[in-house]
mmCIF file of C-alpha atoms in Angstrom:
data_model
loop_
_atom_site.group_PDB
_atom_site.id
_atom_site.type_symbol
_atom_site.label_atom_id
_atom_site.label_comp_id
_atom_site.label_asym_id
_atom_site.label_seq_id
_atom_site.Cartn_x
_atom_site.Cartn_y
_atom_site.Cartn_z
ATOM 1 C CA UNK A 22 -42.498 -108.747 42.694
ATOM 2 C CA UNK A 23 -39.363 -106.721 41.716
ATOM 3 C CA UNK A 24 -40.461 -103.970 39.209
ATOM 4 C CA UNK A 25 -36.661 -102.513 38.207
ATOM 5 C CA UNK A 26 -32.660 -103.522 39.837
ATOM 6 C CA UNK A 27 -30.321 -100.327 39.490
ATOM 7 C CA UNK A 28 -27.593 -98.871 40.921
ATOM 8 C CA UNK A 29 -27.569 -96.228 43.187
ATOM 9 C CA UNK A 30 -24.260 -94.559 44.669
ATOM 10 C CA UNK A 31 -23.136 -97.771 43.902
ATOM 11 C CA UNK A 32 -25.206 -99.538 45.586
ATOM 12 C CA UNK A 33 -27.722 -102.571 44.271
ATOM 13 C CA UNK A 34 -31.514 -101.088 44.554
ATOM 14 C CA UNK A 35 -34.378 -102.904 43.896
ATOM 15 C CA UNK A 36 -37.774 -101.484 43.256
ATOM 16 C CA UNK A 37 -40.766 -103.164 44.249
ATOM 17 C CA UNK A 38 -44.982 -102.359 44.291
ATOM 18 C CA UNK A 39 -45.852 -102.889 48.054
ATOM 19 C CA UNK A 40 -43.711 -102.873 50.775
ATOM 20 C CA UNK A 41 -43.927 -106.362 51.988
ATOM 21 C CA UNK A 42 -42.220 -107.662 49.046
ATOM 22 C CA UNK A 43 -38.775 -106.021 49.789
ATOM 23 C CA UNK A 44 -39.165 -109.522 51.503
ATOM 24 C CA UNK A 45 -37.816 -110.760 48.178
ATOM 25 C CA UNK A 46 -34.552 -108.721 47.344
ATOM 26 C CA UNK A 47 -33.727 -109.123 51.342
ATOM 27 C CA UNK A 48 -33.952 -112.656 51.387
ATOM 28 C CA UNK A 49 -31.326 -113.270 48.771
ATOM 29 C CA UNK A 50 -29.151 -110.373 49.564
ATOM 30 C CA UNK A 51 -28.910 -112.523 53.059
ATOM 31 C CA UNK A 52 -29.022 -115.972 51.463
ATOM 32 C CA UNK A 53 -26.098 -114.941 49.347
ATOM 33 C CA UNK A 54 -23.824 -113.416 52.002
ATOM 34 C CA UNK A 55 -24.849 -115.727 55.060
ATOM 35 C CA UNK A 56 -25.107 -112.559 57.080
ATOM 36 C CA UNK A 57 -27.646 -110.694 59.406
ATOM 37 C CA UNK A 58 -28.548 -107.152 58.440
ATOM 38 C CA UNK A 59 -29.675 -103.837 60.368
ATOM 39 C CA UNK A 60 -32.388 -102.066 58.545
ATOM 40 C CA UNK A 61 -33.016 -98.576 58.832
ATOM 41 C CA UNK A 62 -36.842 -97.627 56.990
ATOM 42 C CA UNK A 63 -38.317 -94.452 55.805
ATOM 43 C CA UNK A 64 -41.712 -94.618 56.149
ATOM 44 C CA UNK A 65 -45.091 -92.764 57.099
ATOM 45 C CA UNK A 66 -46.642 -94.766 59.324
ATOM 46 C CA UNK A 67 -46.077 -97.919 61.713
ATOM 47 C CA UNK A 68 -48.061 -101.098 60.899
ATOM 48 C CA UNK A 69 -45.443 -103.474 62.745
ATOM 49 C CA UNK A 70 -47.678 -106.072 63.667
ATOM 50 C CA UNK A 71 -46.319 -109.791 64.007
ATOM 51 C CA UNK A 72 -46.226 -112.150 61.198
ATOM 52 C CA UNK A 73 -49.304 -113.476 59.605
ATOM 53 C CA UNK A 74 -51.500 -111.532 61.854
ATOM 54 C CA UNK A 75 -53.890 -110.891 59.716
ATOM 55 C CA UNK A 76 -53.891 -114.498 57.906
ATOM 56 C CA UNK A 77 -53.751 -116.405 61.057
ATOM 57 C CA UNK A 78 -51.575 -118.773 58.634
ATOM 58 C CA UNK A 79 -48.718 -120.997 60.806
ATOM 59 C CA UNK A 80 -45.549 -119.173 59.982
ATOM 60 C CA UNK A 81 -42.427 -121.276 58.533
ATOM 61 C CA UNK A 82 -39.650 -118.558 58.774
ATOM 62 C CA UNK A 83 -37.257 -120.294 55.931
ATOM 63 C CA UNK A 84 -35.679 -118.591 52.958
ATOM 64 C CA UNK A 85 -33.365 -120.877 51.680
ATOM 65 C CA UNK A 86 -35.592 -120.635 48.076
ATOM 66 C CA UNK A 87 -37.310 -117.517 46.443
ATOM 67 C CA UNK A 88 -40.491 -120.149 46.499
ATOM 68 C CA UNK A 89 -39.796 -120.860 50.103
ATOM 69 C CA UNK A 90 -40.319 -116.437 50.513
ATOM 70 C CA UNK A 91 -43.163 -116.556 47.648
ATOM 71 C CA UNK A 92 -45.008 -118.842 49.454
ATOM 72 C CA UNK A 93 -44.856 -116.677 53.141
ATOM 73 C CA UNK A 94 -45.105 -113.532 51.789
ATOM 74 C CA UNK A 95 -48.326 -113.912 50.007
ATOM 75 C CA UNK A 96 -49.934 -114.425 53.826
ATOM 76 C CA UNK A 97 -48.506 -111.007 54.500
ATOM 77 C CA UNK A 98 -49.445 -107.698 54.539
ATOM 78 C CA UNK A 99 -47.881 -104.195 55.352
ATOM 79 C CA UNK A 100 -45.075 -104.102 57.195
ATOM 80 C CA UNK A 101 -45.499 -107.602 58.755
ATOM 81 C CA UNK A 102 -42.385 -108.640 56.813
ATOM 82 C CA UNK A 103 -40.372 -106.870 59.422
ATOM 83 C CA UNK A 104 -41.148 -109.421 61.957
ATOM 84 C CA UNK A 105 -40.809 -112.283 59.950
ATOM 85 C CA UNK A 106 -37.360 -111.404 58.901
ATOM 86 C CA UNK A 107 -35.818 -110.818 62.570
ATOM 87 C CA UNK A 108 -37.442 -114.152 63.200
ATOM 88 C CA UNK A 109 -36.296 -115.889 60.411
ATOM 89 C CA UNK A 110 -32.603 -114.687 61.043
ATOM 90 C CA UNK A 111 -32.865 -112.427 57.881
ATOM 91 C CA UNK A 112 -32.332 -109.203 59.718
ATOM 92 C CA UNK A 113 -30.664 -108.502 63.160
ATOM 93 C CA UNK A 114 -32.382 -105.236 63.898
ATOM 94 C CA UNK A 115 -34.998 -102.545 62.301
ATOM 95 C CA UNK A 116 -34.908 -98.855 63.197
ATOM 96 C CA UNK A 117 -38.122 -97.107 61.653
ATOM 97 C CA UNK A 118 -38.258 -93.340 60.965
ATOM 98 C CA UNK A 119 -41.653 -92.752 60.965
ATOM 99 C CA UNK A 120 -43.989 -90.001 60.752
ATOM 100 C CA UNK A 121 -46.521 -91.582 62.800
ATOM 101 C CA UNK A 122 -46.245 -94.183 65.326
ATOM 102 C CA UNK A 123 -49.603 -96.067 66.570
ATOM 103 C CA UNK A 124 -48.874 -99.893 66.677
ATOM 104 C CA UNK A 125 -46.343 -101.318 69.324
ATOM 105 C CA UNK A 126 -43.229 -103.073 67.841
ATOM 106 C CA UNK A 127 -43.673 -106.560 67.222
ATOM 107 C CA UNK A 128 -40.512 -107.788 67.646
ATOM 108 C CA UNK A 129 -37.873 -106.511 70.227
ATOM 109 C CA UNK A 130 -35.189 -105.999 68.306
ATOM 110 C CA UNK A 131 -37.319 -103.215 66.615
ATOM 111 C CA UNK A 132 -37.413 -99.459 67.479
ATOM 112 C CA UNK A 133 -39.480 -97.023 66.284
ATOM 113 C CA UNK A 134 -37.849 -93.312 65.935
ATOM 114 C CA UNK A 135 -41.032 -90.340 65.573
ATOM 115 C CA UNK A 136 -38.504 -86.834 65.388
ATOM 116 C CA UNK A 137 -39.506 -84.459 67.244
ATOM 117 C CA UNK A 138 -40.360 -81.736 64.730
ATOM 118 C CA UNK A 139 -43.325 -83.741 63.976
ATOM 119 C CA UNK A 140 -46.825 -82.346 65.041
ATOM 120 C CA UNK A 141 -49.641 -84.993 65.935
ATOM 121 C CA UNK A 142 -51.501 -87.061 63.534
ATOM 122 C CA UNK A 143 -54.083 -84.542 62.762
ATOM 123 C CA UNK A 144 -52.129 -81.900 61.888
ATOM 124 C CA UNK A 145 -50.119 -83.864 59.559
ATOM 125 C CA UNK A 146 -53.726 -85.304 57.939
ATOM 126 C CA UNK A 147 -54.936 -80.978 57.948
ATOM 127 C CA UNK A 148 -51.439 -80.726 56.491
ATOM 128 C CA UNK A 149 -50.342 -77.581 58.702
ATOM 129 C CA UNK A 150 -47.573 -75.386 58.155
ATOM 130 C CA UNK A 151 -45.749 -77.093 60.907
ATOM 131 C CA UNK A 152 -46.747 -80.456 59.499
ATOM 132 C CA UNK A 153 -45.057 -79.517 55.699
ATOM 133 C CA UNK A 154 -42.395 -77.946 57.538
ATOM 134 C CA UNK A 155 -41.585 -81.012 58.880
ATOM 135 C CA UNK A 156 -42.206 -83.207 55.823
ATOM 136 C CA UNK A 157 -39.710 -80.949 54.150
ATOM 137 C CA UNK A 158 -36.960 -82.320 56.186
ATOM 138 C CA UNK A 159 -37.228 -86.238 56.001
ATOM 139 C CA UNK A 160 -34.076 -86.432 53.936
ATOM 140 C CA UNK A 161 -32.009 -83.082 55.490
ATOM 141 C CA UNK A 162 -28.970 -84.365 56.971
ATOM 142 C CA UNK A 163 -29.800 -82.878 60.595
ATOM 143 C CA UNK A 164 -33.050 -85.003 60.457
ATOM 144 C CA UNK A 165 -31.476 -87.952 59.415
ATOM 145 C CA UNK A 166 -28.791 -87.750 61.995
ATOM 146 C CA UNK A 167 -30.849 -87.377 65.364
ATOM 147 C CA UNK A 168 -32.686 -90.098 64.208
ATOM 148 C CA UNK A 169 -29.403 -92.306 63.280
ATOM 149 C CA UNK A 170 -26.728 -90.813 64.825
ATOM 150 C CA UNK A 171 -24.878 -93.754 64.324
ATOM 151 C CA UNK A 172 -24.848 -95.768 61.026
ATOM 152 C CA UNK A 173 -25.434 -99.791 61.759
ATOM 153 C CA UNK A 174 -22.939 -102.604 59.494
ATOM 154 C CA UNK A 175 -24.317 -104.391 57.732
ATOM 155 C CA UNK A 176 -26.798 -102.153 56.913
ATOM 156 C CA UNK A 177 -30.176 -102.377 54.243
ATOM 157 C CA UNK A 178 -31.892 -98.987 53.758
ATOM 158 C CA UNK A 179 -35.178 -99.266 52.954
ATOM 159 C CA UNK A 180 -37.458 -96.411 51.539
ATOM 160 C CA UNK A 181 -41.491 -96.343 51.111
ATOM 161 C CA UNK A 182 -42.344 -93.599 48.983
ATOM 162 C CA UNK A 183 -45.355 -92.972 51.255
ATOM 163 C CA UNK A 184 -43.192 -91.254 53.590
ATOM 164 C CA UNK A 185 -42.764 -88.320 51.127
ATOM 165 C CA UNK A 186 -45.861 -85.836 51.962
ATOM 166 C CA UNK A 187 -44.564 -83.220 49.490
ATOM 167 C CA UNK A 188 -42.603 -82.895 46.088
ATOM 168 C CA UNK A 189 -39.957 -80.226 48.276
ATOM 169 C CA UNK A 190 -39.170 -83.802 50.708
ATOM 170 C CA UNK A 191 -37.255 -84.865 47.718
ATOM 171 C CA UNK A 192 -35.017 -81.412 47.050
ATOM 172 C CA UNK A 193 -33.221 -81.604 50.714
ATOM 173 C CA UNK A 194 -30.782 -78.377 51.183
ATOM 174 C CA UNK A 195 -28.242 -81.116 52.495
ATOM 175 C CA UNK A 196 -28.586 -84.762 51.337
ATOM 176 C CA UNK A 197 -25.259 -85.920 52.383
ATOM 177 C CA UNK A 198 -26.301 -88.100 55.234
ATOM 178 C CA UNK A 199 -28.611 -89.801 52.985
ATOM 179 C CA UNK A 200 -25.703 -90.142 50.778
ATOM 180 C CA UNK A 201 -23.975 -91.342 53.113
ATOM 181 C CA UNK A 202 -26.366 -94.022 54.008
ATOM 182 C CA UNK A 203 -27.095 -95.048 50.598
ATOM 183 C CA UNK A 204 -23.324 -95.959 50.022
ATOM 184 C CA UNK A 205 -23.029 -97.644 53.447
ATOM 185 C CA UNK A 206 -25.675 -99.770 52.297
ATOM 186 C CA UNK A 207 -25.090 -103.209 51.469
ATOM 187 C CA UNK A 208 -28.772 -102.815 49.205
ATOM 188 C CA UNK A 209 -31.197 -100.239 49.093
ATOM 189 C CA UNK A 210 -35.111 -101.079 48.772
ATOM 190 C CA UNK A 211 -37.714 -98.715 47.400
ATOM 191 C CA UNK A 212 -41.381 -99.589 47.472
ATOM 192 C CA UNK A 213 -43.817 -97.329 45.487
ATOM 193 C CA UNK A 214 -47.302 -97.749 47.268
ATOM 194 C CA UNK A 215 -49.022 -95.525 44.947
ATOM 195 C CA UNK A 216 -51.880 -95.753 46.963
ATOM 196 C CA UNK A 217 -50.424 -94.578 49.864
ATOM 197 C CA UNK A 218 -48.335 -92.027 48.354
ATOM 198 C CA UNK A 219 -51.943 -90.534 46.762
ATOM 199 C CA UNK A 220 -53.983 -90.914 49.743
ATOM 200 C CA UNK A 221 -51.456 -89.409 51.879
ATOM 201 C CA UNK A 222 -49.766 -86.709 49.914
ATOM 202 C CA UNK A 223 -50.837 -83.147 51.260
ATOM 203 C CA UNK A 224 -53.898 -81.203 49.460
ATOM 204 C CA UNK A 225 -52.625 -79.684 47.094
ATOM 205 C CA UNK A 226 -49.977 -81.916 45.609
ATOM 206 C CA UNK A 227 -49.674 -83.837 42.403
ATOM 207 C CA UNK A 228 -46.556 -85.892 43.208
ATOM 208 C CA UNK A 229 -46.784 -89.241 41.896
ATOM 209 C CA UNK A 230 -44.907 -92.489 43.300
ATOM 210 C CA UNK A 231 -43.368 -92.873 40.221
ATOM 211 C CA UNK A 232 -41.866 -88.758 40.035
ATOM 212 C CA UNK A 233 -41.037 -89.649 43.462
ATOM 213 C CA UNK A 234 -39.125 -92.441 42.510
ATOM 214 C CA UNK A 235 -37.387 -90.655 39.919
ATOM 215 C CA UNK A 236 -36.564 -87.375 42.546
ATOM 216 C CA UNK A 237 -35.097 -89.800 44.438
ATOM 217 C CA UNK A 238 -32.656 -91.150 41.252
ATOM 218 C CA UNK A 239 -31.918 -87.675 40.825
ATOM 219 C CA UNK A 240 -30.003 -87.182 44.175
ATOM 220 C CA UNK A 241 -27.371 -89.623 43.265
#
């Protein structure tokens, strides 16, 4: 489930396929520490729907094992981890930056943050100028800070590479707000969704999840 564990601004990161299993690298970060954690998420698109709703399994919300996680997380899918973790006590709250925003919150200790330089959802798929103006931005320090203008303790940032439209998202004019966060961080999580990052990438663009990955290395 974990492809690669580095360091990043001095700060444990753990790279994983699908976003779901950041389940994983969450689950012992918290069983380690006893603590509750705010996560903050970079991502394209909501899919915040409760816990094994696609499954229909009976959820058990325990993580005192990585078989106890194995076992739930192979009934989920997308970002249905998020409610299973506030449930199970793993996380206190999630803020989601998101490009797009077109499931309710599943959980009420979630919030959903769609900046307003965003156009709607099919300009973004057309890939306008306005739409690549604003993908440009996801990690500018102005961008980052209306959408977290203050920075939550303990805090997990979490990063799906699908929420990079461009390769210019990953060469930000000012990336010291996402410094910033990335050394606040208790852990940082990266999931490459290649598929996502491919199918959603503007025409045009070659950017891979893994160069993406890498860009994002290169900031620190």
């Amino acid at each position: 489930m974990i492809l690669r564990e580095l360091s990043f601004r001095g700060t444990p990161l753990a790279l994983v396929e699908q976003h779901h299993h950041v389940l994983l690298p969450w689950t012992r970060l918290a069983r380690r520490t006893g603590r509750k954690y705010h996560a903050v998420i970079l991502d394209h698109h909501t899919d915040v729907l409760p816990a094994f709703s696609r499954s229909g399994k009976q959820g058990i919300f325990r993580f005192g094992t990585d078989e106890e996680v194995l076992a739930e997380l192979s009934f989920l899918r997308h970002d249905e981890h998020l409610d299973w973790a506030l449930r199970a006590g793993v996380l206190e709250s999630v803020r989601i930056l998101s490009h797009e925003d077109f499931t309710p919150c599943a959980h009420p200790a979630m919030t959903v943050c769609r900046d307003g330089i965003w156009p709607d959802v099919q300009e973004i798929l057309d890939g306008s100028d306005r739409a690549r103006l604003a993908a440009e931005q996801v990690l500018e320090s102005a961008c980052l800070k209306r959408q977290i203008p203050e920075i939550p303790d303990p805090l997990i940032l979490d990063i799906d590479l699908d929420c990079f439209l461009c390769e210019r998202a990953l060469q930000p004019r000012d990336p010291s707000y996402f410094l910033t966060l990335a050394e606040r961080a208790e852990l940082i999580t990266v999931s490459l969704e290649r598929d996502w990052v491919r199918c959603l990438r503007f025409r045009g663009e070659t950017i891979t999840a893994e160069a993406l990955f890498e860009r994002l290395l290169a900031l620190g």
